[in-house]
Short mmCIF file of C-alpha atoms in Angstrom, two decimals:
data_model
loop_
_atom_site.label_atom_id
_atom_site.label_comp_id
_atom_site.label_asym_id
_atom_site.label_seq_id
_atom_site.Cartn_x
_atom_site.Cartn_y
_atom_site.Cartn_z
CA MET Q 1 0.14 -0.26 0.19
CA ILE Q 2 1.40 3.46 -0.82
CA ARG Q 3 1.09 5.60 2.06
CA SER Q 4 0.03 9.05 1.37
CA PRO Q 5 2.80 11.93 1.43
CA THR Q 6 0.75 13.85 4.28
CA GLU Q 7 1.92 10.83 6.68
CA ARG Q 8 5.70 10.55 7.69
CA ILE Q 9 7.53 8.65 5.04
CA SER Q 10 10.61 7.28 5.71
CA TRP Q 11 13.80 7.64 4.36
CA ASN Q 12 14.76 3.98 3.07
CA TYR Q 13 10.97 3.83 2.14
CA CYS Q 14 11.74 6.43 -0.67
CA ARG Q 15 14.94 5.32 -1.73
CA SER Q 16 13.46 2.81 -4.50
CA TRP Q 17 13.28 5.17 -7.85
CA THR Q 18 10.71 3.00 -8.89
CA LEU Q 19 8.45 3.56 -5.97
CA ARG Q 20 9.00 6.77 -5.72
CA ARG Q 21 7.75 7.26 -9.40
CA MET Q 22 4.51 5.41 -8.37
CA MET Q 23 4.22 7.70 -5.29
CA MET Q 24 4.56 11.16 -7.59
CA LYS Q 25 1.01 13.49 -6.87
CA GLU Q 26 0.62 16.72 -6.87
CA LEU Q 27 -0.12 18.08 -3.77
CA THR Q 28 -2.34 21.07 -1.89
CA LEU Q 29 -0.18 23.45 0.14
CA LEU Q 30 -2.06 22.57 3.19
CA GLU Q 31 -0.93 19.08 2.53
CA ILE Q 32 3.09 20.02 1.67
CA ALA Q 33 2.71 22.37 5.40
CA SER Q 34 1.93 19.27 7.44
CA PHE Q 35 4.31 17.14 5.13
CA LEU Q 36 7.20 19.76 6.15
CA LYS Q 37 6.07 19.99 9.71
CA GLU Q 38 6.77 16.40 10.26
CA HIS Q 39 9.88 16.07 9.52
CA ASP Q 40 13.47 17.65 10.90
CA ASN Q 41 16.27 18.10 8.13
CA TYR Q 42 16.05 19.66 4.56
CA ILE Q 43 18.09 20.85 1.82
CA MET Q 44 16.77 23.14 -0.83
CA LEU Q 45 17.84 22.75 -4.10
CA THR Q 46 18.24 26.01 -6.74
CA HIS Q 47 18.72 25.72 -10.55
CA ARG Q 48 21.82 26.01 -12.93
CA ARG Q 49 22.45 30.04 -13.39
CA PRO Q 50 20.38 30.70 -10.42
CA ASP Q 51 18.30 33.92 -10.60
CA GLY Q 52 16.73 35.83 -7.82
CA ASP Q 53 13.69 33.54 -7.65
CA THR Q 54 15.34 29.88 -7.30
CA ILE Q 55 17.61 31.70 -4.57
CA GLY Q 56 15.03 33.76 -2.70
CA CYS Q 57 12.75 31.03 -2.61
CA ALA Q 58 15.58 28.66 -1.22
CA ALA Q 59 16.50 31.03 1.29
CA ALA Q 60 13.05 32.19 2.16
CA LEU Q 61 11.90 28.39 2.59
CA CYS Q 62 14.89 27.54 4.67
CA GLY Q 63 14.75 30.66 6.97
CA GLY Q 64 11.12 29.67 7.56
CA LEU Q 65 11.82 25.88 8.54
CA ARG Q 66 14.25 26.89 10.79
CA LYS Q 67 11.80 29.35 12.65
CA LEU Q 68 9.87 26.42 12.98
CA GLY Q 69 12.92 24.58 14.62
CA LYS Q 70 13.87 22.48 11.74
CA ARG Q 71 17.12 21.92 10.70
CA ALA Q 72 17.32 23.55 7.21
CA TRP Q 73 20.25 24.73 4.50
CA VAL Q 74 20.32 25.50 0.91
CA LEU Q 75 22.87 23.39 -0.87
CA GLU Q 76 25.54 25.61 -2.18
CA ASN Q 77 25.40 25.84 -6.09
CA PRO Q 78 28.67 26.47 -8.12
CA GLN Q 79 26.92 29.50 -9.93
CA PHE Q 80 26.09 31.47 -6.72
CA THR Q 81 26.94 34.95 -7.81
CA PRO Q 82 28.45 38.11 -5.40
CA LYS Q 83 25.09 39.70 -5.93
CA TYR Q 84 22.76 37.39 -4.75
CA ARG Q 85 25.26 36.00 -1.89
CA PRO Q 86 24.09 38.41 0.68
CA PHE Q 87 20.75 36.87 0.78
CA LEU Q 88 22.29 33.49 1.57
CA ASP Q 89 24.27 34.54 4.26
CA GLY Q 90 24.29 31.54 7.08
CA LEU Q 91 22.01 29.34 4.89
CA THR Q 92 24.12 27.58 3.00
CA ILE Q 93 26.23 24.04 2.98
CA LYS Q 94 28.48 22.48 0.89
CA ALA Q 95 27.15 18.44 1.44
CA PRO Q 96 23.28 17.29 2.20
CA VAL Q 97 23.24 15.97 5.86
CA GLU Q 98 22.06 12.27 6.46
CA ASN Q 99 18.43 11.64 5.88
CA ALA Q 100 17.39 15.27 4.73
CA VAL Q 101 14.33 15.65 3.01
CA PHE Q 102 15.16 17.65 -0.47
CA VAL Q 103 13.25 20.36 -1.80
CA ALA Q 104 13.22 22.03 -5.31
CA VAL Q 105 12.29 25.18 -5.62
CA ASP Q 106 11.86 26.87 -8.84
CA ILE Q 107 13.01 24.10 -11.25
CA ALA Q 108 10.91 23.12 -14.00
CA THR Q 109 13.32 19.96 -15.40
CA GLN Q 110 15.64 17.63 -13.38
CA GLU Q 111 18.37 18.78 -16.45
CA LEU Q 112 18.30 22.08 -14.67
CA LEU Q 113 19.87 20.78 -11.40
CA PRO Q 114 23.58 22.54 -10.87
CA TYR Q 115 26.25 19.63 -11.57
CA ASN Q 116 26.84 19.04 -7.59
CA ALA Q 117 22.83 18.18 -7.44
CA THR Q 118 22.50 15.62 -10.10
CA ASP Q 119 23.43 12.81 -7.72
CA TYR Q 120 20.29 13.67 -5.41
CA VAL Q 121 17.86 13.81 -8.51
CA ASN Q 122 16.43 10.56 -7.15
CA GLN Q 123 15.95 11.72 -3.75
CA ILE Q 124 14.18 14.59 -4.27
CA ASP Q 125 10.77 14.44 -1.98
CA LEU Q 126 9.00 17.87 -3.14
CA ARG Q 127 8.87 20.32 -5.82
CA ILE Q 128 7.54 23.81 -5.59
CA ASP Q 129 7.64 25.38 -9.03
CA HIS Q 130 5.33 27.76 -11.22
CA HIS Q 131 6.60 26.44 -14.50
CA GLY Q 132 3.86 24.46 -16.07
CA ARG Q 133 2.28 21.44 -14.64
CA ASN Q 134 5.69 18.89 -15.42
CA MET Q 135 5.43 16.64 -12.50
CA ALA Q 136 8.59 14.89 -14.19
CA PHE Q 137 10.63 14.42 -11.12
CA GLY Q 138 10.50 14.36 -7.25
CA VAL Q 139 8.12 12.28 -4.78
CA CYS Q 140 5.28 15.10 -4.86
CA GLY Q 141 4.95 18.79 -5.38
CA TYR Q 142 3.01 21.98 -5.80
CA VAL Q 143 3.05 23.41 -9.18
CA GLU Q 144 1.03 26.69 -9.94
CA PRO Q 145 1.42 28.24 -13.33
CA LYS Q 146 -0.57 31.38 -12.50
CA ALA Q 147 2.02 32.45 -10.15
CA ALA Q 148 4.20 35.47 -11.57
CA ALA Q 149 6.99 33.58 -9.22
CA CYS Q 150 7.31 30.81 -7.32
CA GLY Q 151 8.33 33.16 -4.72
CA GLU Q 152 4.21 34.01 -4.40
CA ILE Q 153 3.91 30.07 -3.63
CA ILE Q 154 6.73 29.96 -0.74
CA LEU Q 155 4.80 32.79 0.65
CA GLU Q 156 1.38 31.39 0.49
CA LEU Q 157 3.33 27.93 1.83
CA LEU Q 158 4.71 29.78 4.64
CA GLN Q 159 1.30 31.71 5.96
CA THR Q 160 -0.39 28.09 5.38
CA MET Q 161 2.54 26.90 8.08
CA GLN Q 162 1.74 29.90 10.38
CA VAL Q 163 5.66 30.98 10.15
CA GLN Q 164 6.07 34.74 11.74
CA MET Q 165 8.13 36.13 8.72
CA ASP Q 166 10.66 38.48 9.99
CA LYS Q 167 12.87 40.88 7.84
CA LEU Q 168 15.19 38.34 6.12
CA ILE Q 169 12.67 36.23 4.85
CA ALA Q 170 10.43 39.08 4.10
CA GLU Q 171 13.63 40.40 2.06
CA ALA Q 172 14.38 36.66 0.08
CA LEU Q 173 10.65 36.85 -0.76
CA TYR Q 174 10.68 40.18 -2.57
CA LEU Q 175 13.91 39.54 -4.15
CA ALA Q 176 12.12 36.44 -5.89
CA ILE Q 177 8.88 38.23 -6.88
CA SER Q 178 10.60 41.71 -8.08
CA THR Q 179 13.35 39.76 -10.22
CA ASP Q 180 10.65 37.24 -12.11
CA THR Q 181 8.56 40.28 -12.72
CA GLY Q 182 11.35 42.94 -13.73
CA CYS Q 183 10.17 44.78 -10.91
CA PHE Q 184 6.79 44.57 -11.69
CA ARG Q 185 6.95 45.53 -15.23
CA TYR Q 186 6.05 42.11 -17.04
CA SER Q 187 2.76 40.83 -17.97
CA ASN Q 188 2.83 38.20 -15.44
CA VAL Q 189 2.11 40.71 -12.75
CA THR Q 190 -1.24 39.85 -11.02
CA ALA Q 191 -3.35 41.64 -7.97
CA ASN Q 192 -1.72 38.78 -5.74
CA THR Q 193 1.66 39.81 -7.03
CA LEU Q 194 1.71 43.02 -5.79
CA ARG Q 195 -0.10 42.03 -2.61
CA ALA Q 196 2.61 39.88 -1.82
CA ALA Q 197 5.20 42.55 -2.38
CA ALA Q 198 3.53 44.54 -0.41
CA LEU Q 199 3.19 41.97 2.59
CA CYS Q 200 7.24 41.70 2.22
CA LYS Q 201 6.99 45.58 2.96
CA ASP Q 202 4.94 45.50 5.74
CA CYS Q 203 7.23 42.86 7.11
CA GLY Q 204 10.45 44.62 6.97
CA ALA Q 205 11.76 44.41 3.73
CA ASP Q 206 14.35 46.87 2.39
CA THR Q 207 12.95 47.07 -1.01
CA PHE Q 208 14.89 50.13 -2.26
CA MET Q 209 18.00 48.59 -1.55
CA ILE Q 210 16.93 45.33 -3.28
CA ASN Q 211 15.72 47.69 -6.07
CA GLN Q 212 18.52 49.71 -6.12
CA VAL Q 213 21.25 46.54 -6.60
CA MET Q 214 19.01 44.63 -8.64
CA PHE Q 215 17.46 47.06 -11.15
CA MET Q 216 19.46 50.20 -10.44
CA THR Q 217 22.65 49.72 -10.68
CA ARG Q 218 25.09 48.32 -13.44
CA ARG Q 219 28.84 47.84 -13.52
CA PHE Q 220 30.55 49.70 -16.49
CA ALA Q 221 31.43 47.07 -18.20
CA ARG Q 222 27.63 46.35 -18.78
CA LEU Q 223 27.12 49.64 -20.46
CA LYS Q 224 29.50 48.68 -22.83
CA LEU Q 225 27.99 45.65 -23.55
CA ASP Q 226 24.80 47.59 -23.62
CA ALA Q 227 26.69 49.94 -26.67
CA TYR Q 228 27.85 46.50 -28.25
CA LEU Q 229 24.37 44.84 -28.30
CA ALA Q 230 22.59 48.12 -29.94
CA ASP Q 231 25.53 48.55 -32.24
CA THR Q 232 24.83 44.72 -33.48
CA ILE Q 233 21.33 44.05 -33.02
CA GLU Q 234 19.23 42.20 -36.16
CA LEU Q 235 15.61 43.44 -36.75
CA TYR Q 236 12.98 41.39 -38.92
CA ALA Q 237 9.66 41.24 -40.01
CA ASP Q 238 9.38 45.20 -40.20
CA GLY Q 239 11.06 45.83 -36.63
CA ALA Q 240 8.56 42.96 -34.89
CA VAL Q 241 12.01 40.86 -34.49
CA ALA Q 242 14.63 41.28 -32.90
CA VAL Q 243 17.80 39.01 -32.53
CA ASN Q 244 21.09 39.55 -30.12
CA ILE Q 245 24.00 36.96 -30.50
CA LEU Q 246 26.57 37.43 -27.80
CA PRO Q 247 29.61 35.58 -28.36
CA ALA Q 248 32.22 33.91 -25.63
CA GLN Q 249 34.66 36.43 -26.70
CA ILE Q 250 32.79 39.62 -26.75
CA ARG Q 251 32.46 38.53 -22.76
CA THR Q 252 36.28 38.29 -22.30
CA GLU Q 253 37.06 41.40 -23.54
CA LEU Q 254 34.54 43.54 -22.18
CA GLY Q 255 35.00 41.19 -18.48
CA ILE Q 256 31.32 40.67 -18.64
CA THR Q 257 30.39 38.51 -15.44
CA GLU Q 258 27.19 36.22 -14.84
CA ASP Q 259 25.53 39.29 -12.66
CA ASP Q 260 26.43 41.60 -15.36
CA ILE Q 261 23.85 39.54 -18.11
CA ASP Q 262 21.50 38.41 -15.40
CA ASP Q 263 18.84 40.65 -16.48
CA ILE Q 264 20.05 41.17 -20.51
CA SER Q 265 17.21 38.57 -21.73
CA GLY Q 266 14.82 41.28 -22.67
CA PHE Q 267 17.68 43.42 -24.20
CA GLY Q 268 15.55 43.52 -27.76
CA ARG Q 269 11.92 43.97 -26.22
CA GLN Q 270 12.80 47.64 -24.97
CA ILE Q 271 12.86 48.58 -28.20
CA GLU Q 272 9.52 50.33 -29.56
CA GLY Q 273 7.54 47.71 -32.10
CA VAL Q 274 9.33 44.82 -31.07
CA GLU Q 275 7.30 41.86 -30.44
CA ILE Q 276 9.80 39.17 -30.18
CA ALA Q 277 13.00 39.39 -28.89
CA ALA Q 278 16.07 36.47 -28.61
CA MET Q 279 19.37 36.85 -27.06
CA ILE Q 280 21.68 34.06 -28.02
CA ARG Q 281 24.62 33.77 -25.84
CA GLN Q 282 27.75 31.44 -26.61
CA GLU Q 283 28.15 29.29 -23.67
CA PRO Q 284 30.55 25.79 -23.48
CA GLU Q 285 27.55 23.40 -23.78
CA GLY Q 286 26.26 25.28 -26.80
CA ALA Q 287 24.28 28.28 -27.85
CA LYS Q 288 21.46 29.48 -24.72
CA LEU Q 289 18.63 31.35 -26.20
CA SER Q 290 16.33 33.17 -24.09
CA VAL Q 291 13.04 34.49 -26.04
CA ARG Q 292 10.87 37.40 -24.86
CA THR Q 293 7.33 38.33 -26.01
CA SER Q 294 4.66 40.46 -26.33
CA PRO Q 295 1.07 39.33 -25.55
CA LYS Q 296 0.72 38.44 -29.17
CA TYR Q 297 3.15 35.53 -28.96
CA ASP Q 298 4.41 32.62 -26.81
CA ALA Q 299 7.76 32.35 -25.71
CA SER Q 300 7.12 28.76 -24.40
CA GLU Q 301 5.54 27.56 -27.41
CA ILE Q 302 8.49 29.29 -29.65
CA CYS Q 303 11.02 27.27 -27.53
CA SER Q 304 9.51 24.02 -27.47
CA HIS Q 305 10.20 23.67 -30.92
CA MET Q 306 13.72 23.84 -29.93
CA GLY Q 307 13.66 21.71 -26.95
CA GLY Q 308 13.17 24.17 -24.62
CA GLY Q 309 10.27 25.62 -22.51
CA GLY Q 310 9.19 28.12 -19.68
CA HIS Q 311 6.27 31.16 -19.72
CA ALA Q 312 4.18 32.54 -22.08
CA ALA Q 313 6.22 35.93 -21.87
CA ALA Q 314 9.68 34.52 -21.14
CA ALA Q 315 11.17 31.11 -22.26
CA GLY Q 316 14.31 29.43 -23.07
CA ALA Q 317 16.31 26.63 -25.02
CA THR Q 318 19.76 25.38 -25.25
CA VAL Q 319 20.95 24.34 -28.76
CA ASN Q 320 24.07 22.14 -29.23
CA ALA Q 321 25.49 24.71 -32.23
CA LEU Q 322 26.99 27.93 -32.90
CA PRO Q 323 25.28 30.79 -31.99
CA ASP Q 324 24.81 31.55 -36.06
CA GLU Q 325 22.96 28.02 -36.57
CA ALA Q 326 21.30 28.63 -33.29
CA LYS Q 327 19.87 32.20 -34.97
CA ARG Q 328 18.91 30.08 -38.07
CA LEU Q 329 16.92 27.61 -36.13
CA PHE Q 330 15.17 30.31 -34.39
CA LEU Q 331 14.20 32.25 -37.42
CA THR Q 332 13.31 29.35 -39.33
CA THR Q 333 11.24 28.46 -36.16
CA LEU Q 334 9.33 31.63 -36.23
CA THR Q 335 8.60 31.28 -40.08
CA GLU Q 336 6.89 27.30 -39.47
CA MET Q 337 4.78 28.85 -36.83
CA GLY Q 338 3.35 31.45 -39.54
CA VAL Q 339 5.96 34.61 -38.55
CA GLU Q 340 6.82 36.39 -41.60
CA LEU Q 341 9.91 38.05 -41.68
#
């Protein structure tokens, strides 16, 4: 008999991957809250190239569990960058403790786990996310595509668990929500998003500090990169489609860091009249495409044709090819979808 996820699930009981696959189930937040209260040791997992949402969610849930007397950590991610480190102060651990419950936050697929976490993919107990309704990994989870940021879900979960939010938790959640909504400028923002941000402010979050660091301050190297991108951007379909290529050599020449390009995906969408914008970055594993669209087009549908996915307004894919070939694939995909270039 398969036990309910709300019952105490022993570690040994969950070790069998076949049995774990049988147990996969989408839970309510109340069921997840009940499950989290029953266990003692927790490890939060973040995704590759971690952004503010996955980091903020991991930090907030970790802090909330500690307030309930649990032992909780965020597994160190080799790609954590200096801009986000302050939100993880005192929360990270290099290796999981024994008998830990693994919780994946804001991770759409198991392929997005960082390399140091791939060994634990068969041990993930909970997945909390807002990327589609994909229950492809983890014993059980909660996925709400209508949430603008996974941070909204974590906030509701902490409220369900009756966690008293403090300044650090509030700032982690505000980081998650603000960065995944472009500081509340994107079309995914709802009234619930704004209420969540207001609650973070009420609980002491220094929203000005976070906004300044995340959205208002840039290194001079990034400004030089903006100039390069503006000079080399390619427009198609009478200015409705914009494509940028960012070669690895340019990043090296300008001294560009991961923090510098954290928000670069929407560069082309800043141009008046652009409905679809693609940023193609040359990476060791291939060409990484980030697609941003107006409400007229579905970015996730575009990227699905290239083996990727995401949200309606923001999605991505990685293509095992050089940037120019990835650009041709992107433009061909648009043509096949009926976009006249």
